[in-house]
Structures are given as structure tokens and as C-alpha cells.
Coordinates of C-alpha atoms and ligand atoms in Angstrom, one line a residue:
X1 CA -179.5 -183.4 96.8
X2 CA -182.2 -184.6 99.2
X3 CA -182.7 -188.3 99.9
X4 CA -185.1 -190.2 97.6
X5 CA -188.5 -190.7 99.1
X6 CA -190.1 -194.2 98.9
X7 CA -193.2 -194.1 96.8
X8 CA -196.1 -196.4 96.2
X9 CA -195.9 -198.0 92.8
X10 CA -196.9 -201.0 91.0
X11 CA -194.3 -202.8 89.0
X12 CA -194.7 -205.3 86.2
X13 CA -192.1 -207.0 84.2
X14 CA -192.9 -208.1 80.7
X15 CA -191.0 -210.9 79.0
X16 CA -190.1 -210.3 75.3
X17 CA -191.5 -213.0 73.0
X18 CA -189.6 -212.0 69.9
X19 CA -186.1 -211.4 71.4
X20 CA -184.5 -213.6 68.8
X21 CA -186.5 -212.5 65.8
X22 CA -185.0 -209.9 63.4
X23 CA -186.0 -206.4 64.5
X24 CA -187.6 -204.0 62.1
X25 CA -187.5 -200.4 63.3
X26 CA -189.9 -199.1 60.7
X27 CA -192.2 -201.9 61.5
X28 CA -192.3 -200.9 65.1
X29 CA -193.1 -197.2 64.1
X30 CA -196.0 -198.4 62.0
X31 CA -197.3 -200.7 64.7
X32 CA -197.2 -198.0 67.3
X33 CA -198.4 -195.1 65.1
X34 CA -202.2 -195.6 65.5
X35 CA -202.2 -195.9 69.3
X36 CA -203.8 -193.0 71.2
X37 CA -200.9 -192.0 73.4
X38 CA -200.9 -189.2 75.9
X39 CA -199.1 -188.4 79.2
X40 CA -201.0 -191.3 80.8
X41 CA -203.6 -194.0 79.8
X42 CA -204.0 -197.1 77.9
X43 CA -202.3 -195.8 74.7
X44 CA -199.1 -195.5 76.7
X45 CA -199.6 -199.0 78.2
X46 CA -200.2 -200.6 74.8
X47 CA -197.1 -198.8 73.5
X48 CA -194.9 -200.1 76.3
X49 CA -196.3 -203.6 76.0
X50 CA -195.5 -203.6 72.3
X51 CA -191.9 -202.4 73.0
X52 CA -191.7 -205.2 75.6
X53 CA -192.2 -207.8 72.9
X54 CA -188.7 -206.8 71.7
X55 CA -186.8 -206.0 74.9
X56 CA -187.2 -207.1 78.6
X57 CA -188.8 -203.8 79.6
X58 CA -190.0 -203.2 83.2
X59 CA -193.3 -201.3 83.1
X60 CA -193.9 -199.1 86.1
X61 CA -197.2 -197.6 87.3
X62 CA -197.1 -194.6 89.6
X63 CA -200.5 -193.6 91.2
X64 CA -202.2 -190.3 90.4
X65 CA -201.4 -187.7 93.1
X66 CA -198.0 -189.1 93.9
X67 CA -195.7 -186.2 94.8
X68 CA -192.7 -185.9 92.4
X69 CA -190.3 -183.0 92.9
X70 CA -192.4 -179.9 92.5
X71 CA -195.2 -181.8 90.7
X72 CA -197.9 -184.4 91.2
X73 CA -198.7 -187.3 89.0
X74 CA -201.8 -186.2 87.1
X75 CA -205.1 -187.9 86.6
X76 CA -205.1 -190.7 84.0
X77 CA -206.8 -189.8 80.7
X78 CA -208.4 -192.3 78.4
X79 CA -210.5 -191.6 75.3
X80 CA -212.7 -194.0 73.3
X81 CA -214.5 -192.0 70.7
X82 CA -214.9 -188.3 69.7
X83 CA -216.7 -186.6 66.8
X84 CA -218.3 -183.5 65.5
X85 CA -221.5 -184.2 63.6
X86 CA -224.0 -182.0 61.8
X87 CA -227.5 -181.9 63.3
X88 CA -228.6 -184.1 60.4
X89 CA -226.2 -186.8 61.6
X90 CA -223.3 -186.5 59.2
X91 CA -219.9 -187.1 60.8
X92 CA -217.6 -184.2 59.9
X93 CA -214.6 -184.8 62.3
X94 CA -213.9 -188.2 63.7
X95 CA -211.3 -189.3 66.3
X96 CA -211.4 -192.7 64.6
X97 CA -209.9 -191.1 61.5
X98 CA -207.0 -189.5 63.4
X99 CA -206.3 -189.3 67.1
X100 CA -204.8 -185.9 66.5
X101 CA -208.3 -184.6 66.1
X102 CA -208.9 -184.3 69.9
X103 CA -206.9 -182.0 72.1
X104 CA -205.0 -184.2 74.6
X105 CA -206.6 -184.4 78.0
X106 CA -210.0 -183.1 76.7
X107 CA -212.7 -183.6 79.3
X108 CA -215.8 -185.5 78.2
X109 CA -218.7 -183.6 76.5
X110 CA -221.9 -184.4 74.7
X111 CA -223.8 -181.3 73.6
X112 CA -225.2 -179.3 70.8
X113 CA -222.9 -176.3 70.4
X114 CA -223.3 -173.2 68.3
X115 CA -220.7 -172.7 65.6
X116 CA -219.6 -169.5 67.4
X117 CA -219.1 -171.4 70.7
X118 CA -217.5 -174.3 69.0
X119 CA -215.0 -171.9 67.3
X120 CA -213.4 -171.3 70.7
X121 CA -212.5 -175.0 70.9
X122 CA -211.3 -175.5 67.4
X123 CA -207.5 -175.4 66.5
X124 CA -206.4 -175.1 62.9
X125 CA -203.3 -174.1 61.0
X126 CA -204.4 -171.6 58.4
X127 CA -200.9 -171.5 56.9
X128 CA -201.0 -175.3 56.4
X129 CA -204.8 -175.6 55.7
X130 CA -204.8 -179.3 54.9
X131 CA -203.1 -180.7 58.0
X132 CA -204.4 -181.5 61.5
X133 CA -202.4 -179.7 64.2
X134 CA -201.4 -181.5 67.4
X135 CA -202.4 -179.8 70.6
X136 CA -202.6 -180.8 74.3
X137 CA -204.3 -179.2 77.3
X138 CA -202.9 -181.4 80.1
X139 CA -203.8 -179.1 82.9
X140 CA -206.5 -176.9 81.2
X141 CA -209.7 -178.8 82.3
X142 CA -211.1 -178.0 78.9
X143 CA -211.9 -179.8 75.6
X144 CA -211.0 -179.1 72.0
X145 CA -210.7 -180.4 68.5
X146 CA -207.8 -180.0 66.0
X147 CA -209.1 -179.8 62.4
X148 CA -207.8 -179.1 58.9
X149 CA -208.5 -175.4 58.3
X150 CA -210.2 -176.2 55.0
X151 CA -212.5 -178.6 56.7
X152 CA -213.4 -176.0 59.4
X153 CA -214.0 -173.3 56.9
X154 CA -216.4 -175.6 55.1
X155 CA -218.4 -176.1 58.3
X156 CA -220.9 -173.2 58.2
X157 CA -224.0 -174.6 60.0
X158 CA -225.4 -172.7 63.0
X159 CA -224.8 -175.6 65.4
X160 CA -223.1 -179.0 65.7
X161 CA -223.4 -182.1 67.9
X162 CA -220.1 -182.4 69.7
X163 CA -219.1 -185.6 71.5
X164 CA -216.0 -186.7 73.4
X165 CA -216.2 -190.0 75.2
X166 CA -213.2 -189.7 77.5
X167 CA -212.5 -189.9 81.2
X168 CA -210.0 -188.1 83.4
X169 CA -209.9 -190.1 86.7
X170 CA -207.4 -191.1 89.3
X171 CA -205.2 -193.9 87.8
X172 CA -201.6 -194.2 87.0
X173 CA -198.7 -192.7 85.1
X174 CA -197.0 -195.5 83.2
X175 CA -193.4 -195.7 82.0
X176 CA -190.9 -198.3 80.9
X177 CA -187.3 -198.9 82.0
X178 CA -184.6 -201.4 81.2
X179 CA -181.0 -201.7 82.2
X180 CA -178.3 -203.5 80.1
X181 CA -175.9 -204.3 82.9
X182 CA -172.2 -203.3 82.5
X183 CA -169.1 -204.4 84.2
X184 CA -169.2 -201.5 86.6
X185 CA -172.0 -199.5 88.4
X186 CA -171.5 -196.6 86.0
X187 CA -174.3 -196.0 83.5
X188 CA -175.2 -194.4 80.2
X189 CA -178.7 -193.1 80.2
X190 CA -180.8 -193.3 77.0
X191 CA -184.2 -191.5 77.3
X192 CA -187.1 -191.2 74.9
X193 CA -190.6 -189.8 75.2
X194 CA -193.7 -191.9 74.6
X195 CA -196.5 -189.4 75.0
X196 CA -197.3 -188.2 71.5
X197 CA -200.2 -189.8 69.7
X198 CA -200.0 -190.4 65.9
X199 CA -196.7 -188.6 65.3
X200 CA -193.9 -190.7 63.8
X201 CA -190.8 -188.6 63.9
X202 CA -191.4 -186.6 67.1
X203 CA -191.8 -189.6 69.3
X204 CA -191.8 -193.0 67.5
X205 CA -188.5 -192.6 65.7
X206 CA -186.7 -192.2 69.1
X207 CA -188.7 -195.2 70.5
X208 CA -187.7 -197.4 67.6
X209 CA -184.0 -196.4 67.6
X210 CA -183.8 -196.9 71.4
X211 CA -185.5 -200.3 71.1
X212 CA -183.1 -201.4 68.4
X213 CA -180.1 -200.1 70.4
X214 CA -181.2 -201.9 73.5
X215 CA -181.6 -205.2 71.6
X216 CA -178.1 -204.9 70.1
X217 CA -176.5 -204.0 73.4
X218 CA -178.1 -206.9 75.2
X219 CA -176.0 -209.1 73.0
X220 CA -172.8 -207.2 73.7
X221 CA -172.7 -205.6 77.1
X222 CA -169.9 -203.1 77.8
X223 CA -167.9 -201.5 80.6
X224 CA -170.8 -199.3 81.7
X225 CA -174.4 -200.3 82.1
X226 CA -176.9 -198.7 79.7
X227 CA -180.2 -197.6 81.1
X228 CA -183.2 -197.1 78.8
X229 CA -186.2 -194.9 79.8
X230 CA -189.4 -194.8 77.8
X231 CA -191.3 -192.0 79.6
X232 CA -194.0 -189.4 79.0
X233 CA -192.3 -186.1 78.4
X234 CA -191.6 -183.8 81.3
X235 CA -193.8 -185.4 84.0
X236 CA -192.4 -188.9 83.2
X237 CA -188.8 -187.8 83.5
X238 CA -189.6 -185.8 86.6
X239 CA -191.3 -188.9 88.1
X240 CA -188.3 -191.1 87.3
X241 CA -185.8 -188.6 88.7
X242 CA -187.8 -188.3 91.9
X243 CA -187.9 -192.1 92.3
X244 CA -184.2 -192.5 91.5
X245 CA -182.6 -189.5 93.2
X246 CA -180.3 -191.7 95.4
X247 CA -178.6 -193.4 92.5
X248 CA -178.3 -190.6 89.9
X249 CA -174.6 -190.5 90.6
X250 CA -174.2 -193.6 88.5
X251 CA -175.1 -191.7 85.3
X252 CA -171.8 -190.7 83.7
X253 CA -173.3 -189.9 80.3
X254 CA -176.7 -189.6 78.8
X255 CA -178.7 -189.0 75.6
X256 CA -182.2 -187.9 74.9
X257 CA -183.2 -189.3 71.5
X258 CA -185.9 -187.7 69.4
X259 CA -186.8 -186.9 65.8
X260 CA -184.4 -189.4 64.3
X261 CA -186.4 -190.7 61.4
X262 CA -186.4 -187.8 59.0
X263 CA -183.9 -187.4 56.2
X264 CA -182.4 -184.2 57.5
X265 CA -178.9 -183.4 58.9
X266 CA -178.2 -184.5 62.5
X267 CA -178.3 -182.0 65.4
X268 CA -176.7 -182.6 68.7
X269 CA -177.6 -180.3 71.6
X270 CA -174.9 -180.2 74.3
X271 CA -175.5 -180.9 77.9
X272 CA -175.8 -177.9 80.3
X273 CA -172.6 -178.5 82.1
X274 CA -170.4 -179.5 79.2
X275 CA -169.4 -183.1 79.4
X276 CA -167.8 -186.1 77.8
X277 CA -171.0 -186.9 76.0
X278 CA -170.7 -183.6 74.1
X279 CA -167.2 -184.2 72.9
X280 CA -168.0 -187.8 72.0
X281 CA -171.1 -187.0 70.0
X282 CA -169.3 -184.2 68.3
X283 CA -166.4 -186.5 67.3
X284 CA -168.6 -189.3 66.1
X285 CA -170.7 -187.0 64.0
X286 CA -167.6 -185.2 62.6
X287 CA -166.1 -188.6 61.6
X288 CA -169.3 -190.0 60.1
X289 CA -170.5 -189.7 56.6
X290 CA -173.5 -187.7 57.7
X291 CA -173.9 -183.9 57.9
X292 CA -174.4 -182.5 61.3
X293 CA -174.7 -179.3 63.4
X294 CA -173.8 -178.9 67.1
X295 CA -176.1 -176.8 69.2
X296 CA -175.4 -175.2 72.6
X297 CA -177.6 -176.2 75.6
X298 CA -180.8 -174.3 76.0
X299 CA -183.5 -174.9 78.6
X300 CA -186.1 -175.8 76.0
X301 CA -186.8 -178.9 74.0
X302 CA -187.2 -182.4 75.5
X303 CA -186.4 -184.1 78.8
X304 CA -182.8 -182.9 78.8
X305 CA -184.4 -179.9 80.5
X306 CA -185.2 -182.2 83.5
X307 CA -182.0 -184.2 83.6
X308 CA -180.0 -180.9 83.2
X309 CA -181.9 -179.0 85.9
X310 CA -179.5 -177.3 88.3
X311 CA -179.6 -179.6 91.3
X312 CA -179.2 -182.7 89.1
X313 CA -177.0 -181.2 86.3
X314 CA -176.6 -184.6 84.7
X315 CA -174.3 -185.0 81.7
X316 CA -177.1 -185.5 79.2
X317 CA -177.3 -184.1 75.6
X318 CA -180.0 -184.5 73.0
X319 CA -179.5 -186.1 69.6
X320 CA -182.0 -185.4 66.8
X321 CA -182.2 -184.8 63.1
X322 CA -185.1 -182.4 62.6
X323 CA -185.2 -179.9 65.4
X324 CA -188.5 -179.4 67.2
X325 CA -190.6 -176.5 65.8
X326 CA -188.2 -176.1 62.9
X327 CA -189.6 -178.5 60.3
X328 CA -193.1 -178.0 58.7
X329 CA -194.3 -181.5 59.6
X330 CA -193.6 -180.9 63.3
X331 CA -196.6 -181.5 65.5
X332 CA -199.0 -182.0 62.5
X333 CA -200.6 -184.9 60.8
X334 CA -197.8 -184.7 58.2
X335 CA -195.4 -186.2 60.7
X336 CA -196.6 -189.6 59.7
X337 CA -195.1 -192.9 58.6
X338 CA -194.2 -191.5 55.1
X339 CA -192.1 -188.7 56.7
X340 CA -190.0 -191.3 58.6
X341 CA -187.9 -193.7 56.5
X342 CA -186.2 -197.0 57.4
X343 CA -182.9 -195.6 55.9
X344 CA -182.9 -192.6 58.2
X345 CA -183.7 -194.8 61.2
X346 CA -180.8 -197.1 60.3
X347 CA -178.4 -194.2 59.9
X348 CA -179.5 -192.8 63.2
X349 CA -179.1 -196.2 64.9
X350 CA -175.6 -196.3 63.5
X351 CA -174.7 -192.9 64.9
X352 CA -176.2 -193.6 68.3
X353 CA -174.5 -197.0 68.5
X354 CA -171.2 -195.4 67.6
X355 CA -171.5 -192.8 70.4
X356 CA -172.3 -195.5 73.0
X357 CA -169.5 -197.7 71.8
X358 CA -167.0 -194.8 71.9
X359 CA -168.1 -194.0 75.4
X360 CA -167.7 -197.6 76.4
X361 CA -164.2 -198.0 74.9
X362 CA -162.8 -194.6 75.8
X363 CA -160.2 -195.7 78.3
X364 CA -156.7 -194.5 79.1
X365 CA -153.5 -196.3 78.2
X366 CA -149.9 -195.8 79.4
X367 CA -146.7 -196.9 77.9
X368 CA -144.9 -199.6 79.9
X369 CA -141.6 -197.8 79.0
X370 CA -142.3 -194.3 77.7
X371 CA -138.6 -193.5 76.9
X372 CA -138.2 -192.8 73.2
X373 CA -140.1 -194.5 70.4
X374 CA -140.3 -198.3 70.6
X375 CA -138.7 -200.4 67.9
X376 CA -141.8 -201.0 65.8
X377 CA -140.1 -203.2 63.1
X378 CA -138.7 -205.6 65.6
X379 CA -142.2 -206.2 67.1
X380 CA -143.8 -206.8 63.7
X381 CA -145.9 -203.6 64.0
X382 CA -145.1 -202.2 60.6
X383 CA -146.2 -205.5 59.0
X384 CA -149.4 -205.3 61.1
X385 CA -150.2 -201.8 59.9
X386 CA -149.4 -202.7 56.2
X387 CA -152.0 -205.5 56.5
X388 CA -154.7 -203.0 57.7
X389 CA -155.7 -200.9 54.7
X390 CA -159.4 -200.8 55.7
X391 CA -161.0 -197.7 57.3
X392 CA -161.1 -199.3 60.8
X393 CA -157.5 -200.2 60.8
X394 CA -154.6 -198.0 62.1
X395 CA -152.1 -196.2 59.9
X396 CA -148.5 -195.6 60.9
X397 CA -149.5 -192.1 62.0
X398 CA -152.3 -193.4 64.1
X399 CA -149.9 -195.7 65.9
X400 CA -147.3 -193.0 66.4
X401 CA -149.9 -190.7 67.8
X402 CA -151.2 -193.4 70.1
X403 CA -147.7 -194.3 71.4
X404 CA -146.9 -190.7 71.9
X405 CA -150.0 -189.9 73.9
X406 CA -150.3 -193.1 75.8
X407 CA -149.1 -191.4 79.1
X408 CA -152.1 -192.3 81.3
X409 CA -153.5 -188.8 80.9
X410 CA -154.9 -188.9 77.4
X411 CA -158.0 -191.1 76.7
X412 CA -158.4 -192.7 73.3
X413 CA -160.9 -189.9 72.4
X414 CA -158.4 -187.2 73.4
X415 CA -155.9 -188.9 71.0
X416 CA -158.4 -189.3 68.2
X417 CA -159.3 -185.6 68.4
X418 CA -155.7 -184.4 68.7
X419 CA -154.5 -186.7 65.8
X420 CA -157.6 -185.7 63.7
X421 CA -158.4 -189.3 63.1
X422 CA -161.3 -191.6 64.0
X423 CA -161.7 -193.1 67.4
X424 CA -161.8 -196.6 65.8
X425 CA -158.4 -196.1 64.2
X426 CA -156.8 -195.0 67.4
X427 CA -158.5 -197.9 69.2
X428 CA -157.1 -200.2 66.5
X429 CA -153.6 -198.8 67.1
X430 CA -154.1 -199.3 70.9
X431 CA -155.0 -203.0 70.3
X432 CA -151.8 -203.5 68.2
X433 CA -149.7 -201.8 70.9
X434 CA -151.3 -203.8 73.6
X435 CA -150.7 -207.1 71.8
X436 CA -147.1 -206.1 71.3
X437 CA -146.7 -205.6 75.1
X438 CA -146.0 -201.8 74.7
X439 CA -148.8 -200.4 76.8
X440 CA -151.1 -201.3 79.7
X441 CA -154.8 -200.2 80.2
X442 CA -155.8 -197.8 82.9
X443 CA -159.6 -197.8 83.1
X444 CA -160.5 -194.3 84.2
X445 CA -163.2 -191.8 83.7
X446 CA -162.4 -188.1 83.3
X447 CA -165.8 -187.1 84.6
X448 CA -165.5 -186.2 88.3
X449 CA -167.2 -188.7 90.6
X450 CA -170.4 -187.3 92.1
Ligands
LIG501 ZN1 -193.4 -182.9 70.5

């Protein structure tokens, strides 16, 4: 790894004004939905300022042109209005109706255009004729509209008045970052993208779950710090990596969160290198009441592509429900606030919280005297187990497994997987054994130090 290069940047900290109010994930999705987000611009800023009402987010501004790894921070794009009108003045396509109507990063235009010429700038989905597709042209220096196919087919005039009031000028790339400090310098990374406009599942569900998780963790910090990133996809993650190269070794585990608001089964995509996060996510999902599928790493998808690029190779996986490109609402106007449900967001928050909590508590124990089985009855341990019938409590088998594997070489997660029980039950057995003076804790991480 090369040393991090100091870069010019503006930094603003925003103080939350609703830290103590109850948090409504679905409410945040609905508030953020209409904002015209893109890689850069005021839609991203407004989004981050809205999130900052709930958590103490630091909002960073990185100037256009800043060199970041093999890329440069692009020009800032802002859009005010856009429409296609008939020559008689009737508005046929209006950005005010849906911000999906304009291809992201469209350059400004005000012209009368023949239908034939306009056709080269129109994107529709004939197989889903009533939906607006989502398209971007970040580096295309072009303009375009996304329209329902039925609407486009009904537009048969010879020419139209096309107007996009946008600008693409030197400015900034904006992203948000927040650290919940831990007892050590080790960190868990949680990353979500914030660059999609009115799309609820692919974008805002991850934002809402990450915000809710950050709020909860602020109240209960753990062994490791948890760092939250709210970044525009690809260029945002690349910018953050370029700015933080010197301290990436702190990241011991990481998750990209996306598409967590639909009612489908969970999908966990493994890290490139194979890491604790993969085993932990797999175990939590297997022990949960939800259905799930584990996917191997692939160099396509979200910002795990950047975190898992070969020189960084960070232990970062991706948790989602619907998989990008594989559900019909994906990147269309159907991915709206009716597609995402509060129940699904709550379930997703529970799974993510459990993964983080398991990582935080996955320590090693060793028996103080490992010769033979200890006298459980004499120490009141049989009574303690008999009093714990609830799911979180330990059974006699959990305790026997724990006492057998507490040799300083098996973590609690190793034990839970080997005993085919839940992490929480093995952890409960550990607490009983610790209270009885049978074991001591050895805080250790299996992941090699970088
Ligand atoms: Zn997307």
C-alpha cells in the first residue's frame, strides 16, 4: 500500500437535533425519497443533512478534480427542472413528477427537437411499459429522458420542446461519515450508497437501516468501533479509500448494506478473501427465523468491489434481500415507498444488529483448570441452567460444549457452529461459567493483523 496523500477538503459536522426522539426507519425512507440525488450535488447534501438530524454525521466535501486512486472527483451536477412539451405547450414529461425522468448527469438543453432526434435520447422499458426506468450517464456528456414506454408510444408529433435546466460545474463530492468509538482501535465498517434518486429499496433501505443501527450502537458501544459511511457508489467509496489509506488496517470486518426493505429472502455475498464476517453473517442468518441464501464473492454489485479490490482486500461482505438486477422493481419507478415495508426494514435491522453484536462479542475463553469436567452441581450450574428455559439461555449441552471447547483456541462463534447452537446460547453458557470462576476471557481476533 502507498502512503495516503493529504487532500484538500472541507469538513462540516452536523449536530443531530432529534437524537432522543424515537426513530422511524420507514419515515426516513419517505422523507428522503423525493430528493434528487446523484453522485454529487444538492440532493446528496440534503440527504446527508436529513440523516444528520438523527445521528452525529460528519459531512465531507471533496473538490472536483481531486485525484482519488485511478479516478478524479467529477464535476458537481445539479438539476432544477426538466420537461418535454408539445409545441402547443402541453407538458408531456415532467421532472417535477418523478426525478427518474431525467438521465443522471444530463447536460442542460433547451431546444426544439424532432421526434426522430429525440428518440435517440429516450429510454423506456418495453417489457414493463408502465414504469419509468432509472438511467445515468455520469461520464457521457449527453442528455436523456426516461419515460414510460406507453407514454412515449403515444407521443407521435413531429417535434417537441425539450428543456433540462441543469448545470455540471466544478464543485464538490459530498459524503457522510460517523464513528461509534469502541474500546480498541479495531473497527467494523458499515457502508451504504446515497446516489440513487427516487428509489426506495436500492438505496434508501440501506440508508435507513444504517441510520437506525448507528443510533442504537451510540447507546451501547462495544469492543470495536463501528464506522458508518454514507457515500455515492463507486466514486464515493474510492474517494474515502484514497483519503483513509493509512488507517484501513483498523477495519477488521465490514458490511455493505443495500436492498434491505423488500419482503424477499436475505442474501449475503461473501468477502473476496473469505473472512470472519462471512462466517458470522452465515451463522446469524442460519440461526434466524428468516430464509436466506449465501452467495460467493463476485466483482460486481455495490461498493464491496472497491473495499475488496486486490491491494485493499478488506474483509467486507454485502448484505441484501433482493439482489440487484434480479427483481422486477430494480432500477425502475416501481422501487418506491410501497415496495419497501417497515416490517422488512425492522427484520433487516435485527439481522444486521445481530451480526454486529456477534462480531463484538466473539472472544476466546480458556478454562482455568482444563483437566476433566468441572463439578457443575457443586457450583450451582445445573440450577442456573434449569432456570433458563428461554431461547437466549444455555442448555446443559451448550454448557458442556462451551466447557469442552474453552481452550483459548476456539472463539464463541467456533463453539456455536461446532455445537450447532446459537451464538447467544453459547455466550450465555460462557457467562455462567465465568460467574462460576471456571474460565477466563482472552480477547483475541482470529483475523491476521495487517
Ligand atoms: Zn442501483
